[in-house]
C-alpha positions as a LaTeX table, in Angstrom:
\begin{tabular}{lrrr}
\hline
Residue & $x$ (\AA) & $y$ (\AA) & $z$ (\AA) \\
\hline
Unk1 & $-21.11$ & $-58.12$ & 49.11 \\
Unk2 & $-18.28$ & $-56.76$ & 51.22 \\
Unk3 & $-16.75$ & $-54.94$ & 48.24 \\
Unk4 & $-19.80$ & $-52.70$ & 47.83 \\
Unk5 & $-20.56$ & $-49.87$ & 50.22 \\
Unk6 & $-23.84$ & $-50.12$ & 52.10 \\
Unk7 & $-25.21$ & $-47.31$ & 49.93 \\
Unk8 & $-24.19$ & $-49.14$ & 46.74 \\
Unk9 & $-25.79$ & $-52.34$ & 47.98 \\
Unk10 & $-29.01$ & $-50.39$ & 48.67 \\
Unk11 & $-28.99$ & $-49.05$ & 45.09 \\
Unk12 & $-28.33$ & $-52.52$ & 43.66 \\
Unk13 & $-31.17$ & $-54.13$ & 45.62 \\
Unk14 & $-33.60$ & $-51.39$ & 44.60 \\
Unk15 & $-32.50$ & $-51.53$ & 40.96 \\
Unk16 & $-33.10$ & $-55.28$ & 40.89 \\
Unk17 & $-36.56$ & $-54.67$ & 42.36 \\
Unk18 & $-37.28$ & $-52.01$ & 39.68 \\
Unk19 & $-37.99$ & $-49.48$ & 42.44 \\
Unk20 & $-38.90$ & $-45.83$ & 42.12 \\
Unk21 & $-36.03$ & $-43.52$ & 43.12 \\
Unk22 & $-37.78$ & $-42.31$ & 46.27 \\
Unk23 & $-37.87$ & $-45.92$ & 47.47 \\
Unk24 & $-34.06$ & $-46.04$ & 47.55 \\
Unk25 & $-34.06$ & $-43.25$ & 50.12 \\
Unk26 & $-36.96$ & $-44.73$ & 52.10 \\
Unk27 & $-35.09$ & $-48.04$ & 52.31 \\
Unk28 & $-31.83$ & $-46.34$ & 53.26 \\
Unk29 & $-33.32$ & $-44.21$ & 56.03 \\
Unk30 & $-35.79$ & $-46.94$ & 57.04 \\
Unk31 & $-38.51$ & $-44.34$ & 57.45 \\
Unk32 & $-41.06$ & $-42.30$ & 55.55 \\
Unk33 & $-39.78$ & $-38.85$ & 56.56 \\
Unk34 & $-38.86$ & $-37.05$ & 53.36 \\
Unk35 & $-36.82$ & $-34.53$ & 55.37 \\
Unk36 & $-34.46$ & $-37.40$ & 56.26 \\
Unk37 & $-34.36$ & $-38.51$ & 52.63 \\
Unk38 & $-33.09$ & $-35.13$ & 51.44 \\
Unk39 & $-29.80$ & $-35.48$ & 53.32 \\
Unk40 & $-29.12$ & $-38.87$ & 51.73 \\
Unk41 & $-30.10$ & $-37.94$ & 48.15 \\
Unk42 & $-26.72$ & $-36.50$ & 46.99 \\
Unk43 & $-24.80$ & $-39.70$ & 47.82 \\
Unk44 & $-27.35$ & $-41.83$ & 46.00 \\
Unk45 & $-27.46$ & $-39.44$ & 43.04 \\
Unk46 & $-23.69$ & $-39.86$ & 42.69 \\
Unk47 & $-23.88$ & $-43.68$ & 42.80 \\
Unk48 & $-26.79$ & $-43.88$ & 40.36 \\
Unk49 & $-25.14$ & $-41.44$ & 37.94 \\
Unk50 & $-21.84$ & $-43.34$ & 38.06 \\
Unk51 & $-23.52$ & $-46.72$ & 37.69 \\
Unk52 & $-25.70$ & $-45.51$ & 34.82 \\
Unk53 & $-22.59$ & $-44.37$ & 32.96 \\
Unk54 & $-20.96$ & $-47.77$ & 33.68 \\
Unk55 & $-24.04$ & $-49.59$ & 32.36 \\
Unk56 & $-25.11$ & $-51.23$ & 35.65 \\
Unk57 & $-28.43$ & $-49.40$ & 35.99 \\
Unk58 & $-30.87$ & $-47.49$ & 33.84 \\
Unk59 & $-33.24$ & $-44.72$ & 34.91 \\
Unk60 & $-36.65$ & $-44.29$ & 33.30 \\
Unk61 & $-39.32$ & $-41.60$ & 33.48 \\
Unk62 & $-42.86$ & $-42.49$ & 32.52 \\
Unk63 & $-46.54$ & $-41.84$ & 33.10 \\
Unk64 & $-47.23$ & $-45.24$ & 34.67 \\
Unk65 & $-45.52$ & $-47.82$ & 36.80 \\
Unk66 & $-43.29$ & $-49.58$ & 35.94 \\
Unk67 & $-41.51$ & $-46.67$ & 34.30 \\
Unk68 & $-39.27$ & $-48.85$ & 32.12 \\
Unk69 & $-42.34$ & $-50.23$ & 30.35 \\
Unk70 & $-43.58$ & $-47.45$ & 28.10 \\
Unk71 & $-41.47$ & $-44.72$ & 29.66 \\
Unk72 & $-38.35$ & $-43.07$ & 28.32 \\
Unk73 & $-34.81$ & $-43.80$ & 29.41 \\
Unk74 & $-33.00$ & $-40.78$ & 30.85 \\
Unk75 & $-29.24$ & $-40.52$ & 30.29 \\
Unk76 & $-26.40$ & $-38.02$ & 30.15 \\
Unk77 & $-26.85$ & $-34.43$ & 31.28 \\
Unk78 & $-30.68$ & $-34.70$ & 31.54 \\
Unk79 & $-30.17$ & $-37.56$ & 34.02 \\
Unk80 & $-27.54$ & $-35.63$ & 35.98 \\
Unk81 & $-29.89$ & $-32.63$ & 36.18 \\
Unk82 & $-32.79$ & $-34.84$ & 37.22 \\
Unk83 & $-30.74$ & $-36.51$ & 39.97 \\
Unk84 & $-29.78$ & $-33.07$ & 41.38 \\
Unk85 & $-33.44$ & $-31.95$ & 41.68 \\
Unk86 & $-34.99$ & $-32.56$ & 45.09 \\
Unk87 & $-38.37$ & $-33.21$ & 43.45 \\
Unk88 & $-36.92$ & $-36.29$ & 41.75 \\
Unk89 & $-36.53$ & $-37.97$ & 45.13 \\
Unk90 & $-39.97$ & $-37.11$ & 46.54 \\
Unk91 & $-42.66$ & $-39.69$ & 47.10 \\
Unk92 & $-45.33$ & $-39.44$ & 44.43 \\
Unk93 & $-48.46$ & $-41.26$ & 43.39 \\
Unk94 & $-48.91$ & $-39.39$ & 40.11 \\
Unk95 & $-46.75$ & $-38.95$ & 37.02 \\
Unk96 & $-44.01$ & $-38.68$ & 36.32 \\
Unk97 & $-42.85$ & $-42.00$ & 37.72 \\
Unk98 & $-39.06$ & $-42.20$ & 37.94 \\
Unk99 & $-37.78$ & $-45.75$ & 38.15 \\
Unk100 & $-34.48$ & $-47.52$ & 38.57 \\
Unk101 & $-33.70$ & $-50.74$ & 36.69 \\
Unk102 & $-30.73$ & $-53.09$ & 36.99 \\
Unk103 & $-29.13$ & $-54.18$ & 33.72 \\
Unk104 & $-27.58$ & $-57.55$ & 33.00 \\
Unk105 & $-24.18$ & $-55.89$ & 33.50 \\
Unk106 & $-25.08$ & $-55.36$ & 37.18 \\
Unk107 & $-24.48$ & $-59.07$ & 37.76 \\
Unk108 & $-20.77$ & $-58.15$ & 37.73 \\
Unk109 & $-21.40$ & $-56.30$ & 41.00 \\
Unk110 & $-22.49$ & $-59.55$ & 42.68 \\
Unk111 & $-18.97$ & $-60.94$ & 42.82 \\
Unk112 & $-15.79$ & $-59.28$ & 44.05 \\
Unk113 & $-13.56$ & $-57.60$ & 41.50 \\
Unk114 & $-10.63$ & $-59.72$ & 40.29 \\
Unk115 & $-7.46$ & $-59.29$ & 42.31 \\
\hline
\end{tabular}
């Protein structure tokens, strides 16, 4: 997927795996140090916000995992606000669970854009 940045590819893989948002940062930094995650969060917030608006991913908040089953979809300004909050990106074992989900439209990201 040479047409995607490494950060975008990380988001796409995690979205396809229905990962919690903190997992995107753990995968990107390849460690469990939340201090390292904080520096990466703004770039991933931008990608997720842009891709949610384009219809490639959806973000859900719920009481149980997986968040997209029984949780509520978060869009628009509430999503933008949530993505800016550092607490959104923190590892958690209790609610709320914030999950990322790839949509069928994300399959368009698997092939290069037409020339």
